[in-house]
mmCIF file of C-alpha atoms in Angstrom:
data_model
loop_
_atom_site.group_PDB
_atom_site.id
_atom_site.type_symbol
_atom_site.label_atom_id
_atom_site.label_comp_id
_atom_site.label_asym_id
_atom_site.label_seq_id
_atom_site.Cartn_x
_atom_site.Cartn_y
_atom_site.Cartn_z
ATOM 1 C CA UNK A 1 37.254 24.664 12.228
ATOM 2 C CA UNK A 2 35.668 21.153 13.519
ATOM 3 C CA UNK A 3 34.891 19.222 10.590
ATOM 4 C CA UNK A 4 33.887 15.466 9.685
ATOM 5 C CA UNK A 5 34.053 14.241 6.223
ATOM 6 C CA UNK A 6 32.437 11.144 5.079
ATOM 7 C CA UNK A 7 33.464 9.353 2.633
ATOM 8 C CA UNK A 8 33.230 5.494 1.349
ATOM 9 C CA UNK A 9 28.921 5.614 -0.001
ATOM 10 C CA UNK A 10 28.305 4.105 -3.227
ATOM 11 C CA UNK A 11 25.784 2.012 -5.596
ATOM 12 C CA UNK A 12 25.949 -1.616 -4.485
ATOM 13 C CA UNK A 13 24.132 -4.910 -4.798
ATOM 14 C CA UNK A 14 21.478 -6.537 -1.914
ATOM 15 C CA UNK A 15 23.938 -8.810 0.134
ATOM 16 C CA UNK A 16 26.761 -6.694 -0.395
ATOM 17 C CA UNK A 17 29.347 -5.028 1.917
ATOM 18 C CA UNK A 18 30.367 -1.736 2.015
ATOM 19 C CA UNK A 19 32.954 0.376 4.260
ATOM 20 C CA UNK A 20 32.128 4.367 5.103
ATOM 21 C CA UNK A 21 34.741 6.326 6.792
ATOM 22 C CA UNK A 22 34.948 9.635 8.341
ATOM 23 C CA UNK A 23 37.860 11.836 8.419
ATOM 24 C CA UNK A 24 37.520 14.409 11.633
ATOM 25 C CA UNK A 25 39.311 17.070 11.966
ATOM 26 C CA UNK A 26 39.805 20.597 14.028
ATOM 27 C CA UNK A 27 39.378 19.004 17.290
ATOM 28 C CA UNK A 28 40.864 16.324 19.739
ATOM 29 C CA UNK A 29 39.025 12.884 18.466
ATOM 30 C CA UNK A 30 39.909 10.714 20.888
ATOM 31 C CA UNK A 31 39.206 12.990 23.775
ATOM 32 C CA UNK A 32 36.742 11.211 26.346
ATOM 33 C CA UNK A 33 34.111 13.918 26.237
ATOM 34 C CA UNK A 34 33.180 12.956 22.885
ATOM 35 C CA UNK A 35 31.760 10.394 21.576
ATOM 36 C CA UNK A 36 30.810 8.904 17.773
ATOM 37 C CA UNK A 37 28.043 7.944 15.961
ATOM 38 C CA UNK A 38 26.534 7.135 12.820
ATOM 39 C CA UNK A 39 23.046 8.492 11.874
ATOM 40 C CA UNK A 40 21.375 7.446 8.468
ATOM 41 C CA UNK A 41 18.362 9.284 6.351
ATOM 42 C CA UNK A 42 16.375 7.348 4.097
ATOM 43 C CA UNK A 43 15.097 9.184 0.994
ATOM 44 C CA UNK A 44 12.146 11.230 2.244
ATOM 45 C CA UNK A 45 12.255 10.296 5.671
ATOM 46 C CA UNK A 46 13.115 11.042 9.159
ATOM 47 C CA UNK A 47 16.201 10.384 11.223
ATOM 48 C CA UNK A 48 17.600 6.829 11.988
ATOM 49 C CA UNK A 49 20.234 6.479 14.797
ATOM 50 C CA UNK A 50 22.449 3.922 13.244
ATOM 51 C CA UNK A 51 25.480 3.482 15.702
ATOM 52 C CA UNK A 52 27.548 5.152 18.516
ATOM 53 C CA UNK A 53 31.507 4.451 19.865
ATOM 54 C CA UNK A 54 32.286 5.376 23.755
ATOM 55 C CA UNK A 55 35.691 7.277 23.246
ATOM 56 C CA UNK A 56 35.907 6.722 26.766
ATOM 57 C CA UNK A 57 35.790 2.779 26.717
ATOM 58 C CA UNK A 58 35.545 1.953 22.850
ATOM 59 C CA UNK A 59 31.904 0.783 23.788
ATOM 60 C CA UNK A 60 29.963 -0.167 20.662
ATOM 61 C CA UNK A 61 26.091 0.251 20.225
ATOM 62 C CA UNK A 62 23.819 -0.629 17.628
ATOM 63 C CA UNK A 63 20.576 0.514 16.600
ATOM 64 C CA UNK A 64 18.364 -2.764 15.695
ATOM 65 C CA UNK A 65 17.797 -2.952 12.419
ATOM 66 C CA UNK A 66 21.630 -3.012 12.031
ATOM 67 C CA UNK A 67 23.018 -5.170 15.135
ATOM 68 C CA UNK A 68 24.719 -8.015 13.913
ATOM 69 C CA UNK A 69 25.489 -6.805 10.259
ATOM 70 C CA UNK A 70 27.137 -3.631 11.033
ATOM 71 C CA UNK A 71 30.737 -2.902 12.928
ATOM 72 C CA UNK A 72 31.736 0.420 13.915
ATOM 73 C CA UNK A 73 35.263 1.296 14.359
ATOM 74 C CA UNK A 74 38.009 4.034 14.716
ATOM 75 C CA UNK A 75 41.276 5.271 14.406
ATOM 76 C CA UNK A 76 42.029 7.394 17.138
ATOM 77 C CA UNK A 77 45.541 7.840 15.688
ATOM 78 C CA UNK A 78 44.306 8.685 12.067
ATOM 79 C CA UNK A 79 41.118 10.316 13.969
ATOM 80 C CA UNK A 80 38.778 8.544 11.646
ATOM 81 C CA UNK A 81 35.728 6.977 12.481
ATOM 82 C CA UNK A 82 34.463 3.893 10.600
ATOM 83 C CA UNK A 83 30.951 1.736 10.010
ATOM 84 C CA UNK A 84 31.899 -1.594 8.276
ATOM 85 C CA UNK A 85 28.409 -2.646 6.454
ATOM 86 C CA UNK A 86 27.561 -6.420 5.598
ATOM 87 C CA UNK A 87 24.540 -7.915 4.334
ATOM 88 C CA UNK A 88 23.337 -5.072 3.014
ATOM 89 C CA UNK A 89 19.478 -4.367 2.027
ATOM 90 C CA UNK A 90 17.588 -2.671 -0.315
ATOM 91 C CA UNK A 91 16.468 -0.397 3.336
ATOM 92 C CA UNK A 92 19.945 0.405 4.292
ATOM 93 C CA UNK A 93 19.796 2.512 1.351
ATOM 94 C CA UNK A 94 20.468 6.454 2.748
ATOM 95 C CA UNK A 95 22.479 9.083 3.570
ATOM 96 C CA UNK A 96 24.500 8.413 6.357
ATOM 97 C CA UNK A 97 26.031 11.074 8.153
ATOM 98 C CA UNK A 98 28.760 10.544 10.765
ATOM 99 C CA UNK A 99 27.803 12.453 13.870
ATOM 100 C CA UNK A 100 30.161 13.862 16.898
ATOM 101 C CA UNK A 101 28.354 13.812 20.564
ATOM 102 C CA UNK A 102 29.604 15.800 23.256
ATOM 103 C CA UNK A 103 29.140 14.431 26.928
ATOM 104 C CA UNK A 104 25.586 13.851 26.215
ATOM 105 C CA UNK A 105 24.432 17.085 25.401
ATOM 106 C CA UNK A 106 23.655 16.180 22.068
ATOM 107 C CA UNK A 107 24.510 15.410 18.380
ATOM 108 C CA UNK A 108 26.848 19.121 18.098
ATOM 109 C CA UNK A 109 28.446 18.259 14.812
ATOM 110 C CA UNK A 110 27.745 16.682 11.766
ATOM 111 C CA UNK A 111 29.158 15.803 8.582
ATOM 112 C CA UNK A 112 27.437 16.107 5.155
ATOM 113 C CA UNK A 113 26.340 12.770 4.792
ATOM 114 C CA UNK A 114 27.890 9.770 2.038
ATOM 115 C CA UNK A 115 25.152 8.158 -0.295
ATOM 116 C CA UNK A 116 24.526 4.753 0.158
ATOM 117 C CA UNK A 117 22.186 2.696 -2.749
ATOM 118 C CA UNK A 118 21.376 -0.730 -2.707
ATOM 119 C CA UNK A 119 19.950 -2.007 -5.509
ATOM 120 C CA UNK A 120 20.099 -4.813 -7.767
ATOM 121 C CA UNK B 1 11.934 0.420 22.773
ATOM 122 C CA UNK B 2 11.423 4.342 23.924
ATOM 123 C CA UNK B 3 9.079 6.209 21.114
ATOM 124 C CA UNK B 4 8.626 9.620 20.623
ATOM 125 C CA UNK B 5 5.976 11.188 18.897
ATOM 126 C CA UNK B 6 5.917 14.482 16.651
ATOM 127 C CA UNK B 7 3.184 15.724 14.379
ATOM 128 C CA UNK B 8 3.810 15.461 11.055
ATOM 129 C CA UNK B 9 3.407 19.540 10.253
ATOM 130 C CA UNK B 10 3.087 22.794 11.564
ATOM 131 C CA UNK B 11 2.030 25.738 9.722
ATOM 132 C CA UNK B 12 1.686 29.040 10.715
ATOM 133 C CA UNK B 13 2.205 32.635 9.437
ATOM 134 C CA UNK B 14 4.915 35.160 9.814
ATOM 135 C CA UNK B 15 5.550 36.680 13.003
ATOM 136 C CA UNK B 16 3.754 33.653 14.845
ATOM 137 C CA UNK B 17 4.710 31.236 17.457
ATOM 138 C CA UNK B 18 5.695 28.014 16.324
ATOM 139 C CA UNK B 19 5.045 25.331 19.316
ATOM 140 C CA UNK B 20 6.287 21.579 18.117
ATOM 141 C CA UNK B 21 5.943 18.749 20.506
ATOM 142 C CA UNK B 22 7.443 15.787 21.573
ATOM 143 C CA UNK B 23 5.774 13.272 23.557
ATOM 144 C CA UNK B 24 7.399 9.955 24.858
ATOM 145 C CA UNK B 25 6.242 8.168 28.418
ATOM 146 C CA UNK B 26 7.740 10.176 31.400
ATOM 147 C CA UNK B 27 9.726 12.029 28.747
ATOM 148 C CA UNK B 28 10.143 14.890 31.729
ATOM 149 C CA UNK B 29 12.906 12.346 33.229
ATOM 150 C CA UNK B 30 14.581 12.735 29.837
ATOM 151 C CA UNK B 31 17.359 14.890 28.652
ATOM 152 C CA UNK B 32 16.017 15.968 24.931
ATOM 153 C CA UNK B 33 17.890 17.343 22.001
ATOM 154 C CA UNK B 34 16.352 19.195 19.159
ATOM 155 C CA UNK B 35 17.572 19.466 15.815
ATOM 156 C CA UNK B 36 16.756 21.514 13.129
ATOM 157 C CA UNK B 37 17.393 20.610 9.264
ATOM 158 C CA UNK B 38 16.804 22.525 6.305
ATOM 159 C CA UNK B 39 16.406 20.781 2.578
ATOM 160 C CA UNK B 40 19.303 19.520 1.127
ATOM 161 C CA UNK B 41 21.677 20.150 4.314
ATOM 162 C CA UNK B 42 22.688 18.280 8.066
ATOM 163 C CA UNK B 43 21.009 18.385 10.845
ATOM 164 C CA UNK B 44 22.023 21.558 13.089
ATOM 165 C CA UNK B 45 21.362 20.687 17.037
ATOM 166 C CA UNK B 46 18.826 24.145 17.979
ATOM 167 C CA UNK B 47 18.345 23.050 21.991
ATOM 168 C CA UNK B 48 20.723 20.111 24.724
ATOM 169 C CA UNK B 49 19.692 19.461 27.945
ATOM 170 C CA UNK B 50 16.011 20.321 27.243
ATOM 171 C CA UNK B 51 16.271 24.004 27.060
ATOM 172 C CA UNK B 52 20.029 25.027 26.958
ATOM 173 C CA UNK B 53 20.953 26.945 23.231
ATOM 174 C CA UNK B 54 24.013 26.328 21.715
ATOM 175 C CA UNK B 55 26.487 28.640 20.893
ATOM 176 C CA UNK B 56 24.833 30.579 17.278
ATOM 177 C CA UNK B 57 21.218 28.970 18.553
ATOM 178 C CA UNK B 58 18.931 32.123 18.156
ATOM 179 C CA UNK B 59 17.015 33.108 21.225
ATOM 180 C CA UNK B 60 13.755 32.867 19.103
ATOM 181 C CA UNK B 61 14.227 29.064 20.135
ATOM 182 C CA UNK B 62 13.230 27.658 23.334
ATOM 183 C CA UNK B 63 12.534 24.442 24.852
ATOM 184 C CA UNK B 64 10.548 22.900 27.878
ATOM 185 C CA UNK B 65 10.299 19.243 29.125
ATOM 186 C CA UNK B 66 7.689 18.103 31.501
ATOM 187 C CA UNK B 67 5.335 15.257 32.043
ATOM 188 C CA UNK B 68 4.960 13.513 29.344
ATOM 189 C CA UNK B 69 5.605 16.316 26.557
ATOM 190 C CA UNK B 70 8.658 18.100 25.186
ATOM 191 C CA UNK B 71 8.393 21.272 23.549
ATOM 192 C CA UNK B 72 10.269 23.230 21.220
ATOM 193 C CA UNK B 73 9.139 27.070 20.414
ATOM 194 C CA UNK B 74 9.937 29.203 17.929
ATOM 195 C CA UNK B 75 8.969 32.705 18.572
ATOM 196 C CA UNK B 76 8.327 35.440 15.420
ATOM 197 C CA UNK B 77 8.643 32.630 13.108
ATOM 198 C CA UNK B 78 10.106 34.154 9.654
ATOM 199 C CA UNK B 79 10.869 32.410 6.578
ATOM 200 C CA UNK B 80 14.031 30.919 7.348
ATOM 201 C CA UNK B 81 12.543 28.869 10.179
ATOM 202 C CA UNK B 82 11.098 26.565 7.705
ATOM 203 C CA UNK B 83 12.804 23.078 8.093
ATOM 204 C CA UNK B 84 12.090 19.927 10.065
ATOM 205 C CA UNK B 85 12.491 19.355 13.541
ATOM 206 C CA UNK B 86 13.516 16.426 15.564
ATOM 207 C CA UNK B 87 13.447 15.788 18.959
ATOM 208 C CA UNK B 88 15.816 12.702 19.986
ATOM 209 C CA UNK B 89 16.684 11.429 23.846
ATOM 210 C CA UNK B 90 18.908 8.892 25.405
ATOM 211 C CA UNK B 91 16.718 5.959 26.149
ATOM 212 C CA UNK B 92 18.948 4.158 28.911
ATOM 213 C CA UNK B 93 16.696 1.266 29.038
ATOM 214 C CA UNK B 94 17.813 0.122 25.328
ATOM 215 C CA UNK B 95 21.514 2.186 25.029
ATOM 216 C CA UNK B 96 20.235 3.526 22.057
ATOM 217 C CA UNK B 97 19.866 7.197 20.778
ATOM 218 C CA UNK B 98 15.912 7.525 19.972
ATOM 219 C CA UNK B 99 14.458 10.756 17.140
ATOM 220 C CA UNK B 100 11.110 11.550 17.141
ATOM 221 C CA UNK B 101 9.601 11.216 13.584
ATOM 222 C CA UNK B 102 9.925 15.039 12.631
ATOM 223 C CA UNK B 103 7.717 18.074 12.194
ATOM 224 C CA UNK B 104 7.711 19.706 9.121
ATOM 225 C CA UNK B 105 7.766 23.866 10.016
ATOM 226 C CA UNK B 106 5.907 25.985 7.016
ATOM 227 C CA UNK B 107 5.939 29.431 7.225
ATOM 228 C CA UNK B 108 2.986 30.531 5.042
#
């Protein structure tokens, strides 16, 4: 069964860091025809595309309200995908969900989302 | 950057046809997604490629891009429809994924 867990969310403090992981599993992670991403859900709200890795060329893009205070990264050996959070801010606080994407055709599997809080 | 635009809600009764749109500029020279989520769980992709179902997709759900309008339909809505829907596209201009602000389905 493809899976991704998340795991890493947690109460912290405005200008605090934080590290999420995701642990995939049930198929080949660092096959080219998929690549990673990071979506986050504020409380009540809509979707927010946070982040995606090319497998293909470990190509990193950022959505903007993160660029320059988020890192993703991954493991292709430990297939594990990974979003590095500084600076945080009382509006980074969601659920984040760590999202596969097959050859463009889409978001096809997601995880269940960690909790992130930031509050003082 | 790209924006797409959903309304808000949709409500309709049982048995119905549930049309939700998606507009963007020139959206037909998109490839849009749609996802559907239910309370409390992940987003499930419904419709790729504009129309094309995944594999468990129900044939209820249908899609059509043109112009400047995406479209996502629902045929004999039934209670387990209810969720919200997002469209979302590649915007090549930016490299960054782009959702649509949701439409909230209820099934009366």
């Amino acid at each position: 069964e493809v899976q991704l867990l998340e795991s890493g969310g947690g109460l912290v403090k405005p200008g605090g860091s934080l590290r999420l992981s995701c642990a995939a599993s049930g198929f080949t992670f660092s096959n080219y025809i998929y690549n990673m991403n990071w979506v986050r859900q504020a409380p009540g709200k809509g979707l927010e595309w946070v982040s995606t890795i090319m497998t293909i060329n470990n190509n990193k893009k950022y959505g903007d309200s993160v660029r320059g205070r988020f890192t993703i990264s991954r493991d292709d050996a430990k297939s594990s995908l990974f979003l590095h959070m500084n600076s945080l801010r009382v509006d980074d606080t969601a659920i984040y969900y760590c999202v596969r994407e097959y050859q463009g055709r889409g978001m096809d599997v997601w995880g269940r989302g960690t909790t992130v809080t930031v509050s003082s | 950057s790209y924006v797409l635009t959903q309304p808000p809600s949709v409500s309709l009764a049982p048995g119905e046809t549930a049309t939700i749109t998606c507009g963007g500029s020139n959206i037909g020279g998109y490839s849009v997604h749609w996802y559907q989520q239910k309370p409390g769980q992940a987003p499930l992709l419904v419709i790729y490629y504009d129309f094309r179902r995944p594999a468990g997709s129900p044939e209820r759900i249908s899609g059509s891009n043109s112009g400047n309008t995406a479209t996502l339909t629902i045929s004999r809505v039934e209670a387990g429809d209810e969720a919200d829907y997002y469209c979302q596209v590649w915007d090549t201009n930016s490299d960054h994924w782009v959702f649509g602000g949701g439409t909230k389905l209820t099934v009366l």
